[in-house]
Coordinates of C-alpha atoms in Angstrom, one line a residue:
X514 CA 29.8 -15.9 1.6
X515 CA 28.4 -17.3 -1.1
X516 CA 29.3 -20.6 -2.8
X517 CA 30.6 -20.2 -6.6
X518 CA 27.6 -20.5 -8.9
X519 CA 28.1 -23.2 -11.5
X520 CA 25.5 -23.6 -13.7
X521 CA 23.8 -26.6 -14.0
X522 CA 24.4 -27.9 -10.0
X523 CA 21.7 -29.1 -7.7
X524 CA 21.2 -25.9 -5.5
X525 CA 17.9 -27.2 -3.8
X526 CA 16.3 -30.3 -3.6
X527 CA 13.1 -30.9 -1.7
X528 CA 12.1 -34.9 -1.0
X529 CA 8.5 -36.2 0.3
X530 CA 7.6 -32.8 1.3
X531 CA 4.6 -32.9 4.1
X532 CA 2.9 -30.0 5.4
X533 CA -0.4 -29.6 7.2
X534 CA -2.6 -26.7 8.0
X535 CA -4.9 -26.3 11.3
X536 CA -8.6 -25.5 10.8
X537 CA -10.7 -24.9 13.9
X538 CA -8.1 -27.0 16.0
X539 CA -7.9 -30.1 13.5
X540 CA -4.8 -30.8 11.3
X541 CA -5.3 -31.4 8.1
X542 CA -2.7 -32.3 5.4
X543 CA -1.9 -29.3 2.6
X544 CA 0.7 -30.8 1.2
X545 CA 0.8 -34.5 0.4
X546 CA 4.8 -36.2 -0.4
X547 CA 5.8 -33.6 -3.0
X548 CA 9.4 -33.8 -4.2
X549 CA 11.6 -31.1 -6.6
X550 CA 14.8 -30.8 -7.9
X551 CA 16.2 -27.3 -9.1
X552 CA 19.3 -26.3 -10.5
X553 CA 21.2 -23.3 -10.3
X554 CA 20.3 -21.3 -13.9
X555 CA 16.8 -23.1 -13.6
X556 CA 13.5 -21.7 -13.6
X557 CA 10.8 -24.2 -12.2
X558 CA 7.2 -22.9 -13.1
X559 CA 4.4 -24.2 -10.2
X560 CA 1.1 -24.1 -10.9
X561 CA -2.6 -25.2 -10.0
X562 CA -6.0 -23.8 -9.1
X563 CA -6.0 -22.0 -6.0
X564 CA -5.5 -23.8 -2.9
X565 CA -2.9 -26.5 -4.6
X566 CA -0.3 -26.0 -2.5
X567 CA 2.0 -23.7 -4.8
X568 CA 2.6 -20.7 -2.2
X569 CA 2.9 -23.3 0.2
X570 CA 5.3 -25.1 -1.2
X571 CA 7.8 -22.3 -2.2
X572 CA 7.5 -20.7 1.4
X573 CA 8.8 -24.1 2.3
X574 CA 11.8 -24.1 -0.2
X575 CA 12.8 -21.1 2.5
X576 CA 12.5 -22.9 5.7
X577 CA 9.0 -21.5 6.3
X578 CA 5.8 -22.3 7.2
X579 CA 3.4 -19.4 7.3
X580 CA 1.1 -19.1 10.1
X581 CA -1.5 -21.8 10.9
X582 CA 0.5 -24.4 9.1
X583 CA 3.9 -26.5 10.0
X584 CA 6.1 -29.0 7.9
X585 CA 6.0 -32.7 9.5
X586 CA 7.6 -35.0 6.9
X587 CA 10.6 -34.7 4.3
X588 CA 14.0 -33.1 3.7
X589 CA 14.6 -29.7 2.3
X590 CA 17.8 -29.6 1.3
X591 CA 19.6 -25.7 0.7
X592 CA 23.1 -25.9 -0.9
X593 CA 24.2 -29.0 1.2
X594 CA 21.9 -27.8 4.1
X595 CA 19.2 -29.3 5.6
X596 CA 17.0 -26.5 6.0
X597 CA 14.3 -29.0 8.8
X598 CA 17.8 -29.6 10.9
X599 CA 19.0 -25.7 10.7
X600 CA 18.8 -23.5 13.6
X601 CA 16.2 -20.7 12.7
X602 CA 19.2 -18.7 13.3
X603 CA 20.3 -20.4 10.2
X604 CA 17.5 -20.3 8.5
X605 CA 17.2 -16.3 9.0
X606 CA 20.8 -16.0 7.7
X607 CA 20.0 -17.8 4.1
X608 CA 16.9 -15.2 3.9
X609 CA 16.7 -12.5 2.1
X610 CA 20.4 -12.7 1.3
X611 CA 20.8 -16.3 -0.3
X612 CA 16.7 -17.3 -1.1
X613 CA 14.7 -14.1 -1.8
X614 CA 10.9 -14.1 -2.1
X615 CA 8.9 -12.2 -4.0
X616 CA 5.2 -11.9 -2.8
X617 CA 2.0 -11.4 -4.7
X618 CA 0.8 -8.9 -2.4
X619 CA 3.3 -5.8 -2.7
X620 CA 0.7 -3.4 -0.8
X621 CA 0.3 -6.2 1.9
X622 CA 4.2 -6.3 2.4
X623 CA 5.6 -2.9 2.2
X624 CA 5.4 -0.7 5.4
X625 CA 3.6 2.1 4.6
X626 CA 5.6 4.5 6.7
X627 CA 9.1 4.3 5.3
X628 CA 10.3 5.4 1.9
X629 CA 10.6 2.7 -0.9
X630 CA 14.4 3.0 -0.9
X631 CA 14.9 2.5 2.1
X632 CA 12.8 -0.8 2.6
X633 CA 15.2 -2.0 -1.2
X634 CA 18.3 -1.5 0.2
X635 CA 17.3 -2.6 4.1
X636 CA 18.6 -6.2 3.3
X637 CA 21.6 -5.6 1.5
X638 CA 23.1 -3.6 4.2
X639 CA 21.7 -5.6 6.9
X640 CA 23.5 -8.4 5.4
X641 CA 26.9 -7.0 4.7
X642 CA 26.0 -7.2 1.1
X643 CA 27.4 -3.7 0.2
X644 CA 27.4 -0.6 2.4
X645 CA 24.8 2.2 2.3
X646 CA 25.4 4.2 -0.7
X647 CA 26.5 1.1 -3.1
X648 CA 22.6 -0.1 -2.2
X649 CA 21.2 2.6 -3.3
X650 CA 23.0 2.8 -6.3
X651 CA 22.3 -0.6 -7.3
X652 CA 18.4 -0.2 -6.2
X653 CA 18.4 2.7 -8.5
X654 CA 19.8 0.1 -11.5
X655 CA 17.3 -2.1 -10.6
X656 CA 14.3 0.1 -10.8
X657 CA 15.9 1.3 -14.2
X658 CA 15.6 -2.3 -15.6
X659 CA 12.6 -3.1 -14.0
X660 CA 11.4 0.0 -16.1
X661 CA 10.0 2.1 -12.8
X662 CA 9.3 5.4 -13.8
X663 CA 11.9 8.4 -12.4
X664 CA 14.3 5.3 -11.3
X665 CA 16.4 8.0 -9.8
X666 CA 14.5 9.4 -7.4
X667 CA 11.1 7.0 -7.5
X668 CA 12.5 5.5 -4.4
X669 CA 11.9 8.7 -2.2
X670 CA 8.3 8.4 -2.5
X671 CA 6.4 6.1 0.2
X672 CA 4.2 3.1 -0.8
X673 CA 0.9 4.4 -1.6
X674 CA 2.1 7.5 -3.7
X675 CA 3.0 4.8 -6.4
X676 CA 0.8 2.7 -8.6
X677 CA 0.2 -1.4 -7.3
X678 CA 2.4 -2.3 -10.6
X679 CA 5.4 0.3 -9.9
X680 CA 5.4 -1.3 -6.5
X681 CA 5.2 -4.5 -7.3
X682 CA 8.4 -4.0 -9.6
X683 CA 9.9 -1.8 -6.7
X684 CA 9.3 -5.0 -4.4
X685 CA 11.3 -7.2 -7.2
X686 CA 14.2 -5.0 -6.9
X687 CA 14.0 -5.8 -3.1
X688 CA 14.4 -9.0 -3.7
X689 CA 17.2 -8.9 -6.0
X690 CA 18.9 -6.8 -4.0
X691 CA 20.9 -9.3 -2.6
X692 CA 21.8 -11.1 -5.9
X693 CA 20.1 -14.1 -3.7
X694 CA 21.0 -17.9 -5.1
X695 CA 17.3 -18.4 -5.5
X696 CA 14.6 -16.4 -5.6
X697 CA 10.7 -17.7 -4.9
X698 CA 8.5 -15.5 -7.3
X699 CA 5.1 -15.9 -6.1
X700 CA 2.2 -14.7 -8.7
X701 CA 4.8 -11.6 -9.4
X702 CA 3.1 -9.7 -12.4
X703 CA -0.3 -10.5 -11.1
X704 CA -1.3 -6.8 -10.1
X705 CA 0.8 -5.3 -13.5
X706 CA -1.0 -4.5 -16.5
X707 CA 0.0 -6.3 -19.9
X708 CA 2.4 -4.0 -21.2
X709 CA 3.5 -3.4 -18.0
X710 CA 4.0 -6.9 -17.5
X711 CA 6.4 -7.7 -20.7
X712 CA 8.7 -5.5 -19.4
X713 CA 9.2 -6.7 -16.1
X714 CA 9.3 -10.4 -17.8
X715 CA 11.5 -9.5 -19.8
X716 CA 14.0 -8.0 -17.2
X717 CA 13.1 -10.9 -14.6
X718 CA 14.1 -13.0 -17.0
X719 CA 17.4 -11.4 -18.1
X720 CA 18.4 -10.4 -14.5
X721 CA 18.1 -14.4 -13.4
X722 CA 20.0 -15.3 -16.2
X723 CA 22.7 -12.7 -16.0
X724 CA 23.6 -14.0 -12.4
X725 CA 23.0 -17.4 -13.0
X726 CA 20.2 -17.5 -10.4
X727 CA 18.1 -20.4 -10.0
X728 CA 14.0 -19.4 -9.6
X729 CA 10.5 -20.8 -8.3
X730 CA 7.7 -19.3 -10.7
X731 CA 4.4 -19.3 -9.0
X732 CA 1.7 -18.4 -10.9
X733 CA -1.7 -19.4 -12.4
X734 CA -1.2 -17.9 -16.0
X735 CA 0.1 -20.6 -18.5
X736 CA 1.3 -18.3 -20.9
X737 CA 3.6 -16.2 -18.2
X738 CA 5.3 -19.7 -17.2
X739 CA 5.6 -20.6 -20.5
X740 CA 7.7 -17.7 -20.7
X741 CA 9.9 -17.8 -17.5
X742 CA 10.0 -21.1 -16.6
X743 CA 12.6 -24.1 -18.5
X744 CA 10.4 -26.8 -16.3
X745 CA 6.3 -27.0 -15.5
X746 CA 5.1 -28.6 -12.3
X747 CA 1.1 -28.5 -12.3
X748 CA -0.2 -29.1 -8.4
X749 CA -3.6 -30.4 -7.0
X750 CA -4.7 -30.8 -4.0
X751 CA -1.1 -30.9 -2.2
X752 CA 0.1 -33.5 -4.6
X753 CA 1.9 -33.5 -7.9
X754 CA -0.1 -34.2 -11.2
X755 CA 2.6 -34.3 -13.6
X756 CA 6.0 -32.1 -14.6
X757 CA 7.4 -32.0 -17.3
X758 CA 9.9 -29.4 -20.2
X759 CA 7.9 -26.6 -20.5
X760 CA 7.7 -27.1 -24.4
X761 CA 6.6 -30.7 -23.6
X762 CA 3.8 -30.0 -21.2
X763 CA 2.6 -27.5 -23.6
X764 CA 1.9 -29.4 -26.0
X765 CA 1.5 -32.6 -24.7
X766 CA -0.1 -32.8 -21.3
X767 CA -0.7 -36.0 -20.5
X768 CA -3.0 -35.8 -17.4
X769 CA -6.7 -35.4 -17.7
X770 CA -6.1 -32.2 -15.4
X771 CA -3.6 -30.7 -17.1
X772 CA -5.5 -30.6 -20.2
X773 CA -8.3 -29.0 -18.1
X774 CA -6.5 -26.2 -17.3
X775 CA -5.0 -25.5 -20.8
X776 CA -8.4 -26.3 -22.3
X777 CA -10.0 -23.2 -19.3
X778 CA -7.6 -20.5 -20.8
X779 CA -10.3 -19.8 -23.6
X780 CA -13.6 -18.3 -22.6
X781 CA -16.2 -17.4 -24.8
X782 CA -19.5 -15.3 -23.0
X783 CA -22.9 -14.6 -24.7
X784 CA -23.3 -11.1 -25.5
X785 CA -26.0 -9.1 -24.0
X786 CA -28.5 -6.6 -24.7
X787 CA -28.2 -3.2 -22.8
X788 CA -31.7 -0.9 -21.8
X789 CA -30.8 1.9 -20.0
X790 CA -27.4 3.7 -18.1
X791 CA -27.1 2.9 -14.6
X792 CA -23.6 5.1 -14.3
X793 CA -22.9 8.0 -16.3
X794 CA -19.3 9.9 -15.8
X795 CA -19.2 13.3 -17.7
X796 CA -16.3 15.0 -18.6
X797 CA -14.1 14.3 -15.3
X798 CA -11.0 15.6 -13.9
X799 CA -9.4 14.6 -10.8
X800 CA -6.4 15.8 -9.4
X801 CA -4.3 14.5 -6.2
X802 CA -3.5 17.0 -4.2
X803 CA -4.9 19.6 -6.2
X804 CA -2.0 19.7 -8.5
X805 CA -1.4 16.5 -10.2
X806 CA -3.6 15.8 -12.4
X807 CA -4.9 12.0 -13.2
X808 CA -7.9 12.1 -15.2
X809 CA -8.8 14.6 -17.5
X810 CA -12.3 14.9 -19.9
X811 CA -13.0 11.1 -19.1
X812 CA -16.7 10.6 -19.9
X813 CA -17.8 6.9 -19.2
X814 CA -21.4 5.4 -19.4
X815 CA -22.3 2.1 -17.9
X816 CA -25.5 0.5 -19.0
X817 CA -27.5 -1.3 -16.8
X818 CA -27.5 -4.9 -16.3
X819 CA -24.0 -4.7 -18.9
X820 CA -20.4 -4.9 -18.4
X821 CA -18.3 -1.9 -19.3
X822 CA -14.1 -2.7 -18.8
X823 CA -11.9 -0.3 -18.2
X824 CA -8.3 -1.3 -19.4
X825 CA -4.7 0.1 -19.4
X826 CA -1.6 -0.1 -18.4
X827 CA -0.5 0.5 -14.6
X828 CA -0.8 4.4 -14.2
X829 CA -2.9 5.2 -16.8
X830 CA -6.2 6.3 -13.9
X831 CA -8.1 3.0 -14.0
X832 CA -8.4 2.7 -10.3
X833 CA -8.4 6.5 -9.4
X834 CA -11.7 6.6 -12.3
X835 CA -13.2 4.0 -9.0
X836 CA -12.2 6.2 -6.3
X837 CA -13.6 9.0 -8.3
X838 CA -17.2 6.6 -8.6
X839 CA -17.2 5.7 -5.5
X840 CA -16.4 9.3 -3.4
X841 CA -13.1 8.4 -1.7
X842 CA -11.6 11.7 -4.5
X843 CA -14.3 14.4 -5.4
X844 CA -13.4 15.1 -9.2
X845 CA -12.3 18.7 -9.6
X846 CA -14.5 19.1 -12.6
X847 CA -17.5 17.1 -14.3
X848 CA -20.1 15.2 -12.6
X849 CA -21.1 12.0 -12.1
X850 CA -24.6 10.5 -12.5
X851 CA -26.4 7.7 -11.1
X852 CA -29.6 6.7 -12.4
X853 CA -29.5 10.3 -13.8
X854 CA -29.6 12.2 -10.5
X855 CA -25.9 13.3 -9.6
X856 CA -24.0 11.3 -6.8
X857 CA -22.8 14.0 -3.9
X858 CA -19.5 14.1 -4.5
X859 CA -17.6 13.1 -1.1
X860 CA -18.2 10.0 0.3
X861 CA -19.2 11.3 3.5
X862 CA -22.1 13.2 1.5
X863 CA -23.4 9.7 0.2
X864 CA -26.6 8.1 2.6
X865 CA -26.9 5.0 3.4
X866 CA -28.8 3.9 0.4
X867 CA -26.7 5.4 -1.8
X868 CA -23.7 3.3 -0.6
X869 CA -25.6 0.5 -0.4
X870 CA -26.4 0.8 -4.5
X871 CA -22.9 1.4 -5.1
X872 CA -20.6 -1.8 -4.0
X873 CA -16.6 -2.1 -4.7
X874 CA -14.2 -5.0 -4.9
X875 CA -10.7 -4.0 -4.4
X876 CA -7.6 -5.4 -6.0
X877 CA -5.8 -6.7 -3.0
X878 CA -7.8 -9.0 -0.8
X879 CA -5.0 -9.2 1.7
X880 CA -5.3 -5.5 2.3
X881 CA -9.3 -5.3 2.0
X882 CA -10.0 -8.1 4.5
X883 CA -10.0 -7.3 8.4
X884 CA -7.3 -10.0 9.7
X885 CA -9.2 -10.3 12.6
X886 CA -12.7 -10.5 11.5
X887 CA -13.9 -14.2 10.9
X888 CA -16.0 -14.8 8.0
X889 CA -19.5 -15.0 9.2
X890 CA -18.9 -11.3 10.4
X891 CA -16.7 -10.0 7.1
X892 CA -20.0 -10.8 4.7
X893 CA -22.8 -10.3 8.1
X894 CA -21.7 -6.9 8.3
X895 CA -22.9 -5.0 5.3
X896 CA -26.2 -7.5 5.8
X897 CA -26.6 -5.9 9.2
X898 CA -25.8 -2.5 8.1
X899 CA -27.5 -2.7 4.8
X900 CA -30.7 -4.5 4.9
X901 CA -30.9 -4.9 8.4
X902 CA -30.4 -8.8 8.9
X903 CA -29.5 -10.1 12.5
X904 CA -29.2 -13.6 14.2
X905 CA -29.9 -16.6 12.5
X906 CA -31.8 -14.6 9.7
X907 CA -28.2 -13.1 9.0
X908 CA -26.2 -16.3 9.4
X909 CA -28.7 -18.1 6.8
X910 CA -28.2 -15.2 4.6
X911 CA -24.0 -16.0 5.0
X912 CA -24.2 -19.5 4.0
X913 CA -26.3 -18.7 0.8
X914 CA -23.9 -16.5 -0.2
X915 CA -21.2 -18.7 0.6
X916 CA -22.8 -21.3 -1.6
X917 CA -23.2 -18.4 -4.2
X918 CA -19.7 -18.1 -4.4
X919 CA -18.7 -22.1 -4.3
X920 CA -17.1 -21.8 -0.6
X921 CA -18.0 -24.4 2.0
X922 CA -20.0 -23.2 4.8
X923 CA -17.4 -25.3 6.9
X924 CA -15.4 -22.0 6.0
X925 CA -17.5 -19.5 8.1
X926 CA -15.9 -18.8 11.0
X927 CA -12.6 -18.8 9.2
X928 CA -10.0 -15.6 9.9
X929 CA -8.8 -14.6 6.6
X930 CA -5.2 -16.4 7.2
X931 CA -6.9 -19.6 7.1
X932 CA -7.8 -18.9 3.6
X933 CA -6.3 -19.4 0.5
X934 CA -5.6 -16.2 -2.2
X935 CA -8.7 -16.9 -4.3
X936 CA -10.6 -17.8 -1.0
X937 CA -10.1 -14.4 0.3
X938 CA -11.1 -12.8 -3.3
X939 CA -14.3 -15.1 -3.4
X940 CA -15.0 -13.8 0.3
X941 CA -14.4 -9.9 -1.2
X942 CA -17.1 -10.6 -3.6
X943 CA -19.3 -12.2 -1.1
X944 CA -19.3 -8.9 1.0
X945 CA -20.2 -6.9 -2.0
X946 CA -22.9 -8.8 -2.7
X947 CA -24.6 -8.8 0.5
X948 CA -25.9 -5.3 0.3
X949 CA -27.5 -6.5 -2.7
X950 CA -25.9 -3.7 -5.0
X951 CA -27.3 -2.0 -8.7
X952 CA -23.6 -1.6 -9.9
X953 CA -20.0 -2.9 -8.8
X954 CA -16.7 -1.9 -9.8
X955 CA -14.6 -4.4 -10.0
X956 CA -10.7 -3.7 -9.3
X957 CA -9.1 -6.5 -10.5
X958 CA -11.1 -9.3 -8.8
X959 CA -9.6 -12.3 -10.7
X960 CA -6.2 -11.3 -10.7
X961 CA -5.1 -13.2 -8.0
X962 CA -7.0 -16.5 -9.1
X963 CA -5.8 -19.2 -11.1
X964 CA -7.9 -20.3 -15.1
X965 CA -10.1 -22.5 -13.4
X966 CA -11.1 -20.3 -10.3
X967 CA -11.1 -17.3 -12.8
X968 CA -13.6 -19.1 -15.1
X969 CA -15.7 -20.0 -12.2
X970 CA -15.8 -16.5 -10.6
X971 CA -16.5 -14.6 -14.2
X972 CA -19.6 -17.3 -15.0
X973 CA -20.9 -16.5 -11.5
X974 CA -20.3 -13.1 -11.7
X975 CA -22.5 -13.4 -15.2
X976 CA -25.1 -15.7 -13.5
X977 CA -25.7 -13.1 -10.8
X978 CA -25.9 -10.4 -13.3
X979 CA -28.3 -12.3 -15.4
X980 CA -30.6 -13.1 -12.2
X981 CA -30.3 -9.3 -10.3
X982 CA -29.9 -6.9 -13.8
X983 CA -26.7 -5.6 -11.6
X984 CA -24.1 -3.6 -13.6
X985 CA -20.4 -3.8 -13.8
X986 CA -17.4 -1.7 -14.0
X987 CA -14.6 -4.1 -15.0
X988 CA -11.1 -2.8 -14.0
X989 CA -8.2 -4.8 -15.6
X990 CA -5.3 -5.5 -17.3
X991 CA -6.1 -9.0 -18.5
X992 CA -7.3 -9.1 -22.1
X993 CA -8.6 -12.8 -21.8
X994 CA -10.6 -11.2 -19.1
X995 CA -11.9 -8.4 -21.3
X996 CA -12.9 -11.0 -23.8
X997 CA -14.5 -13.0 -21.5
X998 CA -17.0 -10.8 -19.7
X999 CA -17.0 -7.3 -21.0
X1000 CA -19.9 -6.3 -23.6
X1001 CA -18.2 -2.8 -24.0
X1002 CA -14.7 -1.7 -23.6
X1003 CA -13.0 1.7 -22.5
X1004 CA -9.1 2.0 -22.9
X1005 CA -7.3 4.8 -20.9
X1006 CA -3.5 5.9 -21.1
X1007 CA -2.4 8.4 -18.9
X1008 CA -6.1 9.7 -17.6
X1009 CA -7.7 10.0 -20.6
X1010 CA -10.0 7.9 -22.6
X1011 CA -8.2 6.8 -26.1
X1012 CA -10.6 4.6 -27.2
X1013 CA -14.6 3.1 -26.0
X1014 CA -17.2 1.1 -27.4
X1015 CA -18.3 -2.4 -27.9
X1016 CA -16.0 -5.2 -27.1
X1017 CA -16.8 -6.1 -31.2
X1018 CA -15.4 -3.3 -32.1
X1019 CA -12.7 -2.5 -30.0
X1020 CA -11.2 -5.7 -30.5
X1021 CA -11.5 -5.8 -34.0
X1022 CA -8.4 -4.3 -36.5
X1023 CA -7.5 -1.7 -37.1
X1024 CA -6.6 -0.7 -33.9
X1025 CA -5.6 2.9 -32.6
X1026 CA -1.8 3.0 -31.9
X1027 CA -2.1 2.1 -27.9
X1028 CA -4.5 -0.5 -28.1
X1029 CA -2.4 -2.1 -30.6
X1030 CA 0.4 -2.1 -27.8
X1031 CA -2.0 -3.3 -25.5
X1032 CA -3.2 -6.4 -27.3
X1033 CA 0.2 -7.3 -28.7
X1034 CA 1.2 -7.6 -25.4
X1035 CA -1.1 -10.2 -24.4
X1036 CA 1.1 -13.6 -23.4
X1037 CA 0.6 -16.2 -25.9
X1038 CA 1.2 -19.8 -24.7
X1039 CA 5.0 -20.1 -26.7
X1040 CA 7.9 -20.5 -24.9
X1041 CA 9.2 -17.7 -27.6
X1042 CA 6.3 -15.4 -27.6
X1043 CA 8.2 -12.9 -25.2
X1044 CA 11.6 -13.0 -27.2
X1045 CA 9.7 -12.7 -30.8
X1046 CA 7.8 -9.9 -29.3
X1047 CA 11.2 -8.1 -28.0
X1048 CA 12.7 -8.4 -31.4
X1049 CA 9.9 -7.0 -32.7
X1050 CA 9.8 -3.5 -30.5
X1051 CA 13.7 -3.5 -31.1
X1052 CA 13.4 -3.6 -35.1
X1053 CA 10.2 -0.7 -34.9
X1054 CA 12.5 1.3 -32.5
X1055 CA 15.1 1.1 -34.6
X1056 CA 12.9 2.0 -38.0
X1057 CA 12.2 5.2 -36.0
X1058 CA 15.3 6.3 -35.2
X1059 CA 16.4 5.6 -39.0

């Protein structure tokens, strides 16, 4: 059973916290003497660029150490247990019941071949929490305040029939299933779009408050843990910077770090002049399964050497517009031109060359990367395939594209475990750029990197298009990111296009009625951006209905 929540008591505190990580055989130290207190009702934010020690550190709050990596030094310290002196039997018991965890991967931790519902309520009844039918019940209350469409019956579909944000929010209610005494969010609105993304705040928020449950934010957007957290602990290599009230570190960092990374949230890119279309999408529809239909009359046009984003919310037929580019669905109607021949429609249909022109970076790099492939071979492959590279010639090619992307070479024969988030997305980017490619579509490639990784990816991503003329198709839901790399700007809501043109103009007033909702919701860095904002919809709502 659980102990009585009282608001305000210690629930878990961590002390000279050392954990190391094995890389070809050697040991190496990941986390360096870190130290935390947290308090039941308390929300501690943790960031840092990727590779800090954040993920790291709040599997460890469980018990855990992930693969590749154990804890050697400290106490962790679970509601008067000692989680380094528990039995694992012990430490199995507190999981999922008493500390949740919410990953920042939902497509990576879902099983693809049961039904949503049944993975939600799997804890609660294998814990005694509540029988069978109660679970449901409640799963179905928690995907009506996480705001998941069809919250009664959502949970009979399987994994991939929903959108990466609906399951994402599905994988929330998991957690929460339990009414756990802590719960470890890890990057949890990374993969939701911005609108999308209030909500679920919002109703993250009021659910940990409602049952008085203490929480680990980890995350590499300031404004989001401006908004969850009540205390701000920024991480660097394994060892802790500063902490501080999250009104105090906003707007008084003392370390020369911190300041970095508030300083890195604003990006400003040099515009750029466009000479002909590389991409042309005319009037498409696209239907799954023949019947439901998820695009309808978009008509797109991607200049080259130019960056075109696509934005809107989660659902709205971003990513199925890339699966439409790129073959994997044949639109049912329109065409699609590149360099103004048509592209066969299938993906099968597509020769080599063809492919090779055409290069996409997907969302999740857990799910994209081959566990088992080291790195020399994830990025040697389409070098092999493409352009026909072998041996040394190859290898040389994978270090200069390592250095492209500001990895070690020390990193090469590497599995993808042994790499951190943005390490894995840097590695996704790699691979697409070894078949030397005239346009990419990018699905949400920096949403799983922290400011300062971010602003390193998007300058090299504009480096390489100023050196190769390549053309992108941005996907997102991050507006600093639109601002920061897009020349032109199309915004979809539910399939169609509402609004294109140049990032000048789209972003400047007066906006059409959805891209108003979409830039309103854009986290500002105030601790009471999100409640203004809520008071805000309330008062229009309520004007409406008057």
């Amino acid at each position: 059973m659980k102990s009585e929540r009282t608001k305000g008591e210690v629930l878990l505190e961590i002390r000279d916290l050392k954990i190391e990580g094995q890389s070809d055989d050697v040991w190496h130290e990941i986390v360096k003497g870190v130290g935390l207190t947290l308090r039941r009702g308390e929300v501690l934010g943790l960031i840092g660029e990727s590779g800090a020690g954040k993920s790291t550190i709040g599997l460890a709050a469980m018990g855990f150490a992930r693969p590749g990596c154990r804890i050697t030094g400290g106490s962790i310290v679970f509601d008067g247990m000692d989680l380094r002196k528990a039995s694992e039997e012990e430490r199995r018991a507190l999981r999922g019941s008493r500390i949740a965890y919410v990953a920042q991967s939902a497509a990576a931790s879902f099983n693809p071949a049961h039904r949503i519902i049944d993975q939600t309520v799997e804890t609660a009844v294998g814990h005694d929490v509540r029988p069978r039918n109660e679970a449901e019940a409640d799963a179905k209350d928690l995907y009506t305040r996480l705001k998941l469409p069809n919250p009664a019956t959502i949970g009979n579909r399987y994994p991939h029939q929903v959108s990466g944000g609906q399951l994402q929010r599905a994988m929330t209610a998991m957690a929460m299933s339990c009414r756990p005494d802590l719960i470890i969010f890890d990057e949890p609105t990374t993969a939701l779009d911005v609108t999308t993304q209030v909500d679920v705040l919002a109703a993250m928020r009021d659910i940990v408050e409602q049952f008085n449950t203490a929480a680990i934010y980890i995350t590499h957007d300031l404004a989001v843990v401006a908004q969850m957290a009540h205390r701000i602990m920024v991480l660097r290599h394994g060892k802790l910077v500063e902490e501080a009230p999250t009104r105090e570190m906003l707007t008084q960092p003392k370390e020369a770090y911190t300041k970095t990374l508030w300083a890195v949230r604003s990006l400003a890119m040099p515009e750029r002049t466009a000479k002909d279309v590389v991409l042309r999408i005319h009037d498409v529809d696209a239907t799954y399964g023949g019947v439901i239909k998820v695009l309808e009359n978009v008509t797109v046009q991607v200049p080259r050497g130019r960056t075109v984003a696509v934005v809107g919310e989660s659902g709205s037929g971003k990513s199925t517009l890339a699966r439409v580019i790129t073959g994997l669905l044949p639109p049912k109607k329109g065409e699609v031109y590149f360099n103004g021949k048509p592209l066969p429609r299938a993906l099968k249909d597509r020769d080599k060359e063809t492919l090779r022109r055409v290069q996409m970076i997907y969302q999740s790099a857990d799910t994209a990367l081959n566990p088992r492939q080291r790195v020399r071979d994830v990025i040697g492959r389409p070098l092999e395939f493409y352009l026909g590279l072998k041996g040394q010639e190859r290898d040389r090619k994978v270090v200069e594209l390592l250095e492209q992307i500001e990895l070690s070479e020390d990193l090469i024969d590497r599995f993808p475990g042994e790499l951190s988030g943005g390490q894995k997305q840097r590695i996704c980017i790699a691979r697409a750029l070894a078949a030397d490619p005239e346009l990419i579509i990018c699905d949400e490639v920096t949403s799983a990197l922290d400011q300062i990784v971010q602003e390193g990816i998007l300058k090299l991503l504009l480096k390489l298009q100023k050196e190769t003329n390549v053309s992108y198709l941005f996907i997102t839901h991050d507006i600093a990111t639109v601002r920061a790399i897009a020349d032109e700007i199309v915004v979809m809501y539910q399939g169609r296009v509402v609004q294109q043109g140049l990032k000048t103009e789209v972003l400047s007033p007066p906006h059409p009625a959805y891209t108003e909702l979409l830039l309103s919701s854009v986290p500002q860095m105030d601790p009471d951006w999100l409640t203004h904002l809520l008071e805000k919809r309330a008062a229009a709502k309520a004007k409406v209905k008057a």
